[in-house]
PDB file of C-alpha atoms in Angstrom:
ATOM      1  CA  UNK A   1      -0.020  -0.020  -0.054  1.00 43.00           C
ATOM      2  CA  UNK A   2       1.176   3.608  -0.633  1.00 44.00           C
ATOM      3  CA  UNK A   3       2.685   5.811   2.086  1.00 43.00           C
ATOM      4  CA  UNK A   4      -0.253   7.835   3.886  1.00 37.00           C
ATOM      5  CA  UNK A   5       0.353  11.884   4.986  1.00 37.00           C
ATOM      6  CA  UNK A   6      -1.898  13.101   7.546  1.00 35.00           C
ATOM      7  CA  UNK A   7      -0.559  16.925   7.585  1.00 37.00           C
ATOM      8  CA  UNK A   8       0.408  19.318   5.018  1.00 40.00           C
ATOM      9  CA  UNK A   9       3.687  20.899   5.259  1.00 46.00           C
ATOM     10  CA  UNK A  10       4.889  23.567   2.556  1.00 51.00           C
ATOM     11  CA  UNK A  11       8.523  22.919   3.444  1.00 68.00           C
ATOM     12  CA  UNK A  12      10.318  20.555   1.185  1.00 89.00           C
ATOM     13  CA  UNK A  13       9.330  18.423  -1.815  1.00 94.00           C
ATOM     14  CA  UNK A  14       6.230  15.831  -1.718  1.00 95.00           C
ATOM     15  CA  UNK A  15       7.342  13.263  -4.738  1.00 96.00           C
ATOM     16  CA  UNK A  16       6.043  10.022  -5.764  1.00 96.00           C
ATOM     17  CA  UNK A  17       8.445   7.088  -6.616  1.00 96.00           C
ATOM     18  CA  UNK A  18       7.245   4.157  -9.129  1.00 95.00           C
ATOM     19  CA  UNK A  19       8.564   1.006  -9.639  1.00 93.00           C
ATOM     20  CA  UNK A  20       7.437  -2.605 -10.094  1.00 91.00           C
ATOM     21  CA  UNK A  21      10.159  -4.076  -8.648  1.00 90.00           C
ATOM     22  CA  UNK A  22      10.676  -4.098  -4.625  1.00 90.00           C
ATOM     23  CA  UNK A  23      14.325  -3.761  -4.447  1.00 90.00           C
ATOM     24  CA  UNK A  24      14.094  -0.840  -6.845  1.00 90.00           C
ATOM     25  CA  UNK A  25      11.564   1.187  -5.247  1.00 92.00           C
ATOM     26  CA  UNK A  26      12.902   0.735  -1.837  1.00 93.00           C
ATOM     27  CA  UNK A  27      16.588   1.906  -3.138  1.00 93.00           C
ATOM     28  CA  UNK A  28      15.247   5.064  -4.810  1.00 94.00           C
ATOM     29  CA  UNK A  29      12.889   6.071  -1.973  1.00 94.00           C
ATOM     30  CA  UNK A  30      15.945   5.881   0.313  1.00 94.00           C
ATOM     31  CA  UNK A  31      18.023   7.963  -2.081  1.00 94.00           C
ATOM     32  CA  UNK A  32      15.295  10.605  -2.367  1.00 95.00           C
ATOM     33  CA  UNK A  33      14.791  10.888   1.424  1.00 93.00           C
ATOM     34  CA  UNK A  34      18.560  11.271   1.844  1.00 90.00           C
ATOM     35  CA  UNK A  35      18.034  14.745   0.311  1.00 92.00           C
ATOM     36  CA  UNK A  36      17.142  17.947   2.503  1.00 91.00           C
ATOM     37  CA  UNK A  37      14.882  18.898  -0.343  1.00 92.00           C
ATOM     38  CA  UNK A  38      12.488  16.131   0.249  1.00 94.00           C
ATOM     39  CA  UNK A  39      10.034  16.173   2.777  1.00 93.00           C
ATOM     40  CA  UNK A  40       8.049  13.073   2.182  1.00 94.00           C
ATOM     41  CA  UNK A  41       8.231  10.494  -0.784  1.00 96.00           C
ATOM     42  CA  UNK A  42       5.329   8.400  -1.717  1.00 96.00           C
ATOM     43  CA  UNK A  43       5.457   5.105  -3.595  1.00 95.00           C
ATOM     44  CA  UNK A  44       3.518   2.825  -6.214  1.00 94.00           C
ATOM     45  CA  UNK A  45       4.505  -0.709  -7.424  1.00 93.00           C
ATOM     46  CA  UNK A  46       2.990   0.276 -10.735  1.00 90.00           C
ATOM     47  CA  UNK A  47       1.707   3.375 -12.866  1.00 90.00           C
ATOM     48  CA  UNK A  48      -2.077   2.414 -12.445  1.00 89.00           C
ATOM     49  CA  UNK A  49      -1.346   2.795  -8.695  1.00 92.00           C
ATOM     50  CA  UNK A  50       0.313   5.935  -9.165  1.00 92.00           C
ATOM     51  CA  UNK A  51      -2.582   7.415 -10.947  1.00 91.00           C
ATOM     52  CA  UNK A  52      -4.825   6.485  -8.216  1.00 91.00           C
ATOM     53  CA  UNK A  53      -2.412   8.000  -5.558  1.00 93.00           C
ATOM     54  CA  UNK A  54      -2.158  11.300  -7.963  1.00 92.00           C
ATOM     55  CA  UNK A  55      -5.971  11.458  -8.161  1.00 88.00           C
ATOM     56  CA  UNK A  56      -5.991  11.575  -4.537  1.00 87.00           C
ATOM     57  CA  UNK A  57      -7.662   8.237  -3.900  1.00 84.00           C
ATOM     58  CA  UNK A  58      -5.401   7.512  -0.653  1.00 84.00           C
ATOM     59  CA  UNK A  59      -3.767  11.250  -0.038  1.00 86.00           C
ATOM     60  CA  UNK A  60      -5.779  13.898   1.546  1.00 88.00           C
ATOM     61  CA  UNK A  61      -2.867  16.223   0.755  1.00 90.00           C
ATOM     62  CA  UNK A  62      -2.738  15.227  -2.794  1.00 91.00           C
ATOM     63  CA  UNK A  63      -6.454  16.123  -3.187  1.00 88.00           C
ATOM     64  CA  UNK A  64      -5.985  19.293  -1.303  1.00 89.00           C
ATOM     65  CA  UNK A  65      -2.909  20.480  -3.294  1.00 90.00           C
ATOM     66  CA  UNK A  66      -5.070  19.834  -6.781  1.00 86.00           C
ATOM     67  CA  UNK A  67      -8.010  21.828  -5.085  1.00 87.00           C
ATOM     68  CA  UNK A  68      -5.543  24.684  -4.646  1.00 87.00           C
ATOM     69  CA  UNK A  69      -4.387  24.671  -8.025  1.00 86.00           C
ATOM     70  CA  UNK A  70      -1.029  22.865  -7.666  1.00 88.00           C
ATOM     71  CA  UNK A  71       0.273  19.768  -9.051  1.00 91.00           C
ATOM     72  CA  UNK A  72      -0.783  16.709  -6.970  1.00 93.00           C
ATOM     73  CA  UNK A  73       2.863  16.135  -6.318  1.00 95.00           C
ATOM     74  CA  UNK A  74       5.985  17.911  -6.762  1.00 95.00           C
ATOM     75  CA  UNK A  75       7.713  15.341  -9.067  1.00 95.00           C
ATOM     76  CA  UNK A  76       7.222  11.654 -10.210  1.00 96.00           C
ATOM     77  CA  UNK A  77      10.297   9.345 -10.408  1.00 95.00           C
ATOM     78  CA  UNK A  78       9.118   6.609 -12.690  1.00 93.00           C
ATOM     79  CA  UNK A  79      10.883   3.401 -14.126  1.00 90.00           C
ATOM     80  CA  UNK A  80      10.246   3.332 -17.739  1.00 85.00           C
ATOM     81  CA  UNK A  81      10.065  -0.131 -18.288  1.00 83.00           C
ATOM     82  CA  UNK A  82       6.764  -1.592 -16.109  1.00 85.00           C
ATOM     83  CA  UNK A  83       4.085  -4.224 -16.658  1.00 83.00           C
ATOM     84  CA  UNK A  84       0.843  -2.764 -17.814  1.00 82.00           C
ATOM     85  CA  UNK A  85       1.065   0.863 -18.305  1.00 83.00           C
ATOM     86  CA  UNK A  86       4.558   1.861 -18.791  1.00 83.00           C
ATOM     87  CA  UNK A  87       6.550   4.787 -17.528  1.00 84.00           C
ATOM     88  CA  UNK A  88       6.098   6.227 -20.805  1.00 82.00           C
ATOM     89  CA  UNK A  89       2.337   5.772 -20.725  1.00 85.00           C
ATOM     90  CA  UNK A  90       2.260   7.325 -17.212  1.00 87.00           C
ATOM     91  CA  UNK A  91       4.320  10.147 -18.358  1.00 84.00           C
ATOM     92  CA  UNK A  92       1.652  11.224 -21.475  1.00 82.00           C
ATOM     93  CA  UNK A  93      -1.141  10.653 -18.855  1.00 86.00           C
ATOM     94  CA  UNK A  94       0.976  13.251 -16.439  1.00 86.00           C
ATOM     95  CA  UNK A  95       1.462  15.736 -19.620  1.00 80.00           C
ATOM     96  CA  UNK A  96      -2.291  16.096 -19.838  1.00 79.00           C
ATOM     97  CA  UNK A  97      -2.745  17.353 -16.194  1.00 84.00           C
ATOM     98  CA  UNK A  98      -3.682  20.836 -15.779  1.00 85.00           C
ATOM     99  CA  UNK A  99      -0.703  21.244 -13.477  1.00 87.00           C
ATOM    100  CA  UNK A 100       1.828  18.669 -14.196  1.00 89.00           C
ATOM    101  CA  UNK A 101       4.168  17.450 -11.532  1.00 92.00           C
ATOM    102  CA  UNK A 102       7.964  17.343 -12.824  1.00 91.00           C
ATOM    103  CA  UNK A 103       8.865  14.171 -14.350  1.00 91.00           C
ATOM    104  CA  UNK A 104      12.262  11.894 -13.901  1.00 91.00           C
ATOM    105  CA  UNK A 105      12.757   8.715 -15.623  1.00 89.00           C
ATOM    106  CA  UNK A 106      14.743   5.974 -14.141  1.00 87.00           C
ATOM    107  CA  UNK A 107      15.776   3.665 -16.848  1.00 81.00           C
ATOM    108  CA  UNK A 108      18.114   0.739 -17.511  1.00 72.00           C
ATOM    109  CA  UNK A 109      20.793   0.323 -20.333  1.00 53.00           C
ATOM    110  CA  UNK A 110      18.251  -1.351 -22.872  1.00 53.00           C
ATOM    111  CA  UNK A 111      16.037   1.430 -22.655  1.00 52.00           C
ATOM    112  CA  UNK A 112      18.092   4.409 -23.239  1.00 54.00           C
ATOM    113  CA  UNK A 113      16.842   4.612 -26.827  1.00 56.00           C
ATOM    114  CA  UNK A 114      13.732   5.793 -25.272  1.00 58.00           C
ATOM    115  CA  UNK A 115      15.234   8.617 -23.885  1.00 59.00           C
ATOM    116  CA  UNK A 116      15.142  10.457 -26.929  1.00 59.00           C
ATOM    117  CA  UNK A 117      11.310   9.864 -27.390  1.00 59.00           C
ATOM    118  CA  UNK A 118      10.853  10.639 -23.739  1.00 61.00           C
ATOM    119  CA  UNK A 119      11.601  14.178 -24.162  1.00 64.00           C
ATOM    120  CA  UNK A 120       8.262  14.684 -26.245  1.00 64.00           C
ATOM    121  CA  UNK A 121       6.574  13.861 -23.114  1.00 67.00           C
ATOM    122  CA  UNK A 122       8.076  16.508 -20.819  1.00 72.00           C
ATOM    123  CA  UNK A 123      10.710  14.535 -18.907  1.00 79.00           C
ATOM    124  CA  UNK A 124      12.955  16.881 -16.883  1.00 84.00           C
ATOM    125  CA  UNK A 125      15.625  14.462 -16.084  1.00 84.00           C
ATOM    126  CA  UNK A 126      16.830  10.895 -16.501  1.00 83.00           C
ATOM    127  CA  UNK A 127      18.651   8.690 -14.103  1.00 85.00           C
ATOM    128  CA  UNK A 128      20.214   5.526 -15.716  1.00 82.00           C
ATOM    129  CA  UNK A 129      20.404   2.240 -13.547  1.00 82.00           C
ATOM    130  CA  UNK A 130      22.201   0.975 -11.410  1.00 84.00           C
ATOM    131  CA  UNK A 131      21.411   4.416  -9.438  1.00 88.00           C
ATOM    132  CA  UNK A 132      23.638   6.339  -7.498  1.00 87.00           C
ATOM    133  CA  UNK A 133      23.242   8.801  -4.783  1.00 90.00           C
ATOM    134  CA  UNK A 134      25.107  11.606  -6.654  1.00 89.00           C
ATOM    135  CA  UNK A 135      22.945  11.377  -9.931  1.00 89.00           C
ATOM    136  CA  UNK A 136      19.552  11.282  -7.798  1.00 92.00           C
ATOM    137  CA  UNK A 137      20.435  14.314  -5.691  1.00 92.00           C
ATOM    138  CA  UNK A 138      21.268  16.168  -8.971  1.00 89.00           C
ATOM    139  CA  UNK A 139      17.932  15.186 -10.223  1.00 90.00           C
ATOM    140  CA  UNK A 140      16.336  16.608  -7.360  1.00 93.00           C
ATOM    141  CA  UNK A 141      18.101  19.596  -7.353  1.00 90.00           C
ATOM    142  CA  UNK A 142      16.438  20.057 -10.809  1.00 87.00           C
ATOM    143  CA  UNK A 143      13.091  19.471  -9.500  1.00 90.00           C
ATOM    144  CA  UNK A 144      13.630  21.915  -6.561  1.00 90.00           C
ATOM    145  CA  UNK A 145      14.790  24.660  -8.886  1.00 85.00           C
ATOM    146  CA  UNK A 146      11.753  23.995 -11.358  1.00 82.00           C
ATOM    147  CA  UNK A 147       9.300  24.055  -8.743  1.00 81.00           C
ATOM    148  CA  UNK A 148      10.891  26.988  -6.716  1.00 72.00           C
ATOM    149  CA  UNK A 149      11.555  25.073  -3.349  1.00 58.00           C
ATOM    150  CA  UNK A 150      14.377  25.366  -0.964  1.00 48.00           C
ATOM    151  CA  UNK A 151      15.668  22.501   1.462  1.00 51.00           C
ATOM    152  CA  UNK A 152      12.963  21.562   3.960  1.00 45.00           C
ATOM    153  CA  UNK A 153      14.724  23.078   6.919  1.00 42.00           C
ATOM    154  CA  UNK A 154      15.140  26.630   5.364  1.00 38.00           C
ATOM    155  CA  UNK A 155      11.781  26.452   3.385  1.00 37.00           C
ATOM    156  CA  UNK A 156       9.503  29.483   3.373  1.00 37.00           C
ATOM    157  CA  UNK A 157       6.868  29.963   1.016  1.00 35.00           C
ATOM    158  CA  UNK A 158       3.923  32.180   1.055  1.00 33.00           C
ATOM    159  CA  UNK A 159       0.461  30.646   0.340  1.00 32.00           C
ATOM    160  CA  UNK A 160       0.045  33.093  -2.693  1.00 31.00           C
ATOM    161  CA  UNK A 161       3.282  32.023  -4.230  1.00 33.00           C
ATOM    162  CA  UNK A 162       2.314  28.229  -3.809  1.00 35.00           C
ATOM    163  CA  UNK A 163      -0.826  28.862  -5.790  1.00 33.00           C
ATOM    164  CA  UNK A 164       1.107  29.972  -8.963  1.00 34.00           C
ATOM    165  CA  UNK A 165       2.355  27.053 -11.398  1.00 37.00           C
ATOM    166  CA  UNK A 166       5.731  27.034 -11.666  1.00 40.00           C
ATOM    167  CA  UNK A 167       7.509  28.366 -14.831  1.00 42.00           C
ATOM    168  CA  UNK A 168      10.111  26.118 -16.884  1.00 44.00           C
ATOM    169  CA  UNK A 169      13.947  26.824 -15.819  1.00 47.00           C
ATOM    170  CA  UNK A 170      17.102  26.453 -17.830  1.00 49.00           C
ATOM    171  CA  UNK A 171      17.793  23.306 -15.953  1.00 59.00           C
ATOM    172  CA  UNK A 172      15.695  20.985 -18.363  1.00 72.00           C
ATOM    173  CA  UNK A 173      17.766  18.469 -20.469  1.00 74.00           C
ATOM    174  CA  UNK A 174      17.089  17.309 -24.040  1.00 79.00           C
ATOM    175  CA  UNK A 175      18.322  13.895 -24.701  1.00 75.00           C
ATOM    176  CA  UNK A 176      20.082  13.324 -27.917  1.00 76.00           C
ATOM    177  CA  UNK A 177      21.658  10.260 -29.396  1.00 69.00           C
ATOM    178  CA  UNK A 178      25.284  10.226 -30.436  1.00 67.00           C
ATOM    179  CA  UNK A 179      26.806   7.077 -31.706  1.00 63.00           C
ATOM    180  CA  UNK A 180      24.525   4.831 -30.007  1.00 59.00           C
ATOM    181  CA  UNK A 181      24.786   6.529 -26.706  1.00 64.00           C
ATOM    182  CA  UNK A 182      22.648   9.130 -25.068  1.00 66.00           C
ATOM    183  CA  UNK A 183      24.002  12.646 -24.280  1.00 73.00           C
ATOM    184  CA  UNK A 184      21.815  15.075 -21.988  1.00 74.00           C
ATOM    185  CA  UNK A 185      22.025  18.722 -23.597  1.00 82.00           C
ATOM    186  CA  UNK A 186      21.037  21.335 -21.453  1.00 83.00           C
ATOM    187  CA  UNK A 187      18.456  23.710 -22.866  1.00 86.00           C
ATOM    188  CA  UNK A 188      20.379  26.710 -21.369  1.00 87.00           C
ATOM    189  CA  UNK A 189      23.238  25.747 -23.943  1.00 90.00           C
ATOM    190  CA  UNK A 190      21.052  25.844 -26.919  1.00 93.00           C
ATOM    191  CA  UNK A 191      21.434  29.019 -28.975  1.00 94.00           C
ATOM    192  CA  UNK A 192      18.819  28.426 -31.625  1.00 95.00           C
ATOM    193  CA  UNK A 193      16.772  25.500 -33.210  1.00 95.00           C
ATOM    194  CA  UNK A 194      16.657  24.617 -36.821  1.00 95.00           C
ATOM    195  CA  UNK A 195      13.497  23.009 -38.446  1.00 92.00           C
ATOM    196  CA  UNK A 196      14.490  19.632 -40.386  1.00 89.00           C
ATOM    197  CA  UNK A 197      10.923  18.265 -41.405  1.00 85.00           C
ATOM    198  CA  UNK A 198       9.415  16.720 -38.632  1.00 82.00           C
ATOM    199  CA  UNK A 199      12.769  16.983 -36.722  1.00 85.00           C
ATOM    200  CA  UNK A 200      14.539  19.952 -35.059  1.00 89.00           C
ATOM    201  CA  UNK A 201      18.369  20.623 -34.870  1.00 91.00           C
ATOM    202  CA  UNK A 202      19.498  22.158 -31.826  1.00 93.00           C
ATOM    203  CA  UNK A 203      22.712  24.491 -32.289  1.00 93.00           C
ATOM    204  CA  UNK A 204      24.860  25.084 -29.391  1.00 92.00           C
ATOM    205  CA  UNK A 205      28.392  26.622 -28.966  1.00 87.00           C
ATOM    206  CA  UNK A 206      29.758  23.393 -29.383  1.00 84.00           C
ATOM    207  CA  UNK A 207      27.894  21.736 -32.508  1.00 87.00           C
ATOM    208  CA  UNK A 208      24.353  20.581 -33.153  1.00 90.00           C
ATOM    209  CA  UNK A 209      22.246  17.646 -32.358  1.00 88.00           C
ATOM    210  CA  UNK A 210      19.222  16.317 -33.974  1.00 85.00           C
ATOM    211  CA  UNK A 211      15.927  15.505 -32.065  1.00 83.00           C
ATOM    212  CA  UNK A 212      12.779  13.720 -33.165  1.00 79.00           C
ATOM    213  CA  UNK A 213      10.315  16.657 -32.019  1.00 82.00           C
ATOM    214  CA  UNK A 214       8.940  19.328 -34.576  1.00 85.00           C
ATOM    215  CA  UNK A 215       9.953  22.827 -34.288  1.00 88.00           C
ATOM    216  CA  UNK A 216       6.253  24.028 -33.503  1.00 87.00           C
ATOM    217  CA  UNK A 217       6.111  21.896 -30.389  1.00 84.00           C
ATOM    218  CA  UNK A 218       9.480  23.311 -29.160  1.00 87.00           C
ATOM    219  CA  UNK A 219       7.982  26.745 -29.814  1.00 88.00           C
ATOM    220  CA  UNK A 220       4.990  26.159 -27.684  1.00 84.00           C
ATOM    221  CA  UNK A 221       6.984  24.204 -24.778  1.00 82.00           C
ATOM    222  CA  UNK A 222      10.157  26.566 -24.669  1.00 87.00           C
ATOM    223  CA  UNK A 223       8.164  29.978 -25.004  1.00 83.00           C
ATOM    224  CA  UNK A 224       8.457  30.993 -21.243  1.00 81.00           C
ATOM    225  CA  UNK A 225      12.252  30.036 -21.431  1.00 84.00           C
ATOM    226  CA  UNK A 226      13.047  32.822 -23.825  1.00 88.00           C
ATOM    227  CA  UNK A 227      12.645  31.263 -27.285  1.00 92.00           C
ATOM    228  CA  UNK A 228      10.862  32.946 -29.919  1.00 93.00           C
ATOM    229  CA  UNK A 229       9.861  31.935 -33.710  1.00 94.00           C
ATOM    230  CA  UNK A 230      11.656  34.049 -36.238  1.00 94.00           C
ATOM    231  CA  UNK A 231      10.974  32.124 -39.129  1.00 94.00           C
ATOM    232  CA  UNK A 232       9.253  28.933 -40.342  1.00 93.00           C
ATOM    233  CA  UNK A 233      12.583  27.280 -39.972  1.00 94.00           C
ATOM    234  CA  UNK A 234      14.136  28.908 -36.946  1.00 95.00           C
ATOM    235  CA  UNK A 235      13.359  29.235 -33.111  1.00 95.00           C
ATOM    236  CA  UNK A 236      15.993  31.600 -31.328  1.00 95.00           C
ATOM    237  CA  UNK A 237      16.853  32.272 -27.575  1.00 92.00           C
ATOM    238  CA  UNK A 238      16.125  35.556 -27.687  1.00 91.00           C
ATOM    239  CA  UNK A 239      18.539  36.865 -24.817  1.00 89.00           C
ATOM    240  CA  UNK A 240      21.220  35.977 -26.989  1.00 91.00           C
ATOM    241  CA  UNK A 241      20.052  38.057 -30.007  1.00 91.00           C
ATOM    242  CA  UNK A 242      23.002  40.899 -29.889  1.00 89.00           C
ATOM    243  CA  UNK A 243      21.525  42.415 -33.382  1.00 90.00           C
ATOM    244  CA  UNK A 244      18.470  43.042 -35.582  1.00 90.00           C
ATOM    245  CA  UNK A 245      19.746  44.448 -38.868  1.00 88.00           C
ATOM    246  CA  UNK A 246      18.188  45.087 -42.265  1.00 87.00           C
ATOM    247  CA  UNK A 247      19.532  43.099 -45.166  1.00 86.00           C
ATOM    248  CA  UNK A 248      18.948  42.907 -48.701  1.00 84.00           C
ATOM    249  CA  UNK A 249      16.343  40.136 -48.227  1.00 82.00           C
ATOM    250  CA  UNK A 250      14.706  41.896 -45.279  1.00 87.00           C
ATOM    251  CA  UNK A 251      15.435  41.706 -41.497  1.00 91.00           C
ATOM    252  CA  UNK A 252      18.066  39.187 -40.235  1.00 92.00           C
ATOM    253  CA  UNK A 253      19.110  38.709 -36.291  1.00 91.00           C
ATOM    254  CA  UNK A 254      22.646  38.103 -35.156  1.00 93.00           C
ATOM    255  CA  UNK A 255      23.161  35.313 -32.422  1.00 92.00           C
ATOM    256  CA  UNK A 256      26.275  36.004 -30.192  1.00 86.00           C
ATOM    257  CA  UNK A 257      29.422  37.734 -31.314  1.00 83.00           C
ATOM    258  CA  UNK A 258      32.669  37.512 -32.781  1.00 83.00           C
ATOM    259  CA  UNK A 259      33.998  34.436 -34.481  1.00 83.00           C
ATOM    260  CA  UNK A 260      30.699  32.479 -32.945  1.00 85.00           C
ATOM    261  CA  UNK A 261      28.480  34.778 -33.982  1.00 89.00           C
ATOM    262  CA  UNK A 262      25.516  33.505 -36.459  1.00 92.00           C
ATOM    263  CA  UNK A 263      23.315  35.437 -38.749  1.00 93.00           C
ATOM    264  CA  UNK A 264      19.625  33.948 -39.238  1.00 94.00           C
ATOM    265  CA  UNK A 265      16.914  35.358 -41.572  1.00 93.00           C
ATOM    266  CA  UNK A 266      13.595  36.873 -39.759  1.00 93.00           C
ATOM    267  CA  UNK A 267      10.525  36.306 -42.021  1.00 92.00           C
ATOM    268  CA  UNK A 268       8.171  39.250 -42.866  1.00 90.00           C
ATOM    269  CA  UNK A 269       5.412  37.937 -40.517  1.00 90.00           C
ATOM    270  CA  UNK A 270       7.584  37.635 -37.710  1.00 90.00           C
ATOM    271  CA  UNK A 271       9.414  41.115 -37.866  1.00 89.00           C
ATOM    272  CA  UNK A 272       6.924  42.984 -36.131  1.00 87.00           C
ATOM    273  CA  UNK A 273       6.606  40.692 -33.283  1.00 87.00           C
ATOM    274  CA  UNK A 274      10.365  40.140 -32.659  1.00 88.00           C
ATOM    275  CA  UNK A 275      10.718  44.149 -32.815  1.00 86.00           C
ATOM    276  CA  UNK A 276       8.373  44.349 -30.127  1.00 84.00           C
ATOM    277  CA  UNK A 277       9.964  41.551 -27.881  1.00 82.00           C
ATOM    278  CA  UNK A 278      13.424  43.379 -28.156  1.00 79.00           C
ATOM    279  CA  UNK A 279      12.321  46.738 -27.586  1.00 70.00           C
ATOM    280  CA  UNK A 280       9.673  45.853 -24.833  1.00 62.00           C
ATOM    281  CA  UNK A 281      10.562  42.654 -23.440  1.00 51.00           C
ATOM    282  CA  UNK A 282       8.328  41.026 -21.150  1.00 52.00           C
ATOM    283  CA  UNK A 283       8.878  41.517 -17.397  1.00 52.00           C
ATOM    284  CA  UNK A 284       8.578  37.781 -16.610  1.00 47.00           C
ATOM    285  CA  UNK A 285       9.340  34.610 -18.471  1.00 46.00           C
ATOM    286  CA  UNK A 286      13.626  34.522 -18.436  1.00 43.00           C
TER     287      UNK A 286
END
């Protein structure tokens, strides 16, 4: 049976660990509880039980959070490979929540190819098996940054701040496949994104990476992180735009400076909005 919670405490994170194997569930629960960011760990042996917990069937606190306009839990740490509903299936259901919790996948070697697809369902981070404390603590820090929580002993959050859904942070990582291995690319390192059919190419200072996700989806997902569409083929990190200039073919933006500067075209339909964003950037969002 899942753990029960009798009181609601704003300090620290409430997380749910999901694994169909008892040793694995015990291990991830133990490691999660070793972090000062964590207040309580709920557990489930499969995705179906996890969904019952997230609906508030067992947890009064979960129900209260949902009624208050908060995610039912701050984060879900889920094994990808589970019988019945898989971790990926669970992730797709979570992505449909009005206020979805942060999602961290726990994955074995044979499942790593799934990580590229997992990005599309909103995973914040990935922990490879066999898991270790350092990697779990790093994932917890990313979750804490996402939801704006400090470690439990120092936590002090107002009720009004709690009621606001968390904004995305630059700690999101994108899994990309390189020569049979999976590399996690921080979103903060992406300078601009180029459409390539149903794929997108992420351009960073060190090179580029192809991911299986359409540019339109990244535009919607990364809007609050400072990325803006300038052309049907380009999405750029607006804080990295150093110039907006006239060219023989219309406007163009310059990303960066010096030898690494990159000029990209701005389509006519996006020019007005881009000028407004540059001259009068929004007060929040990045």
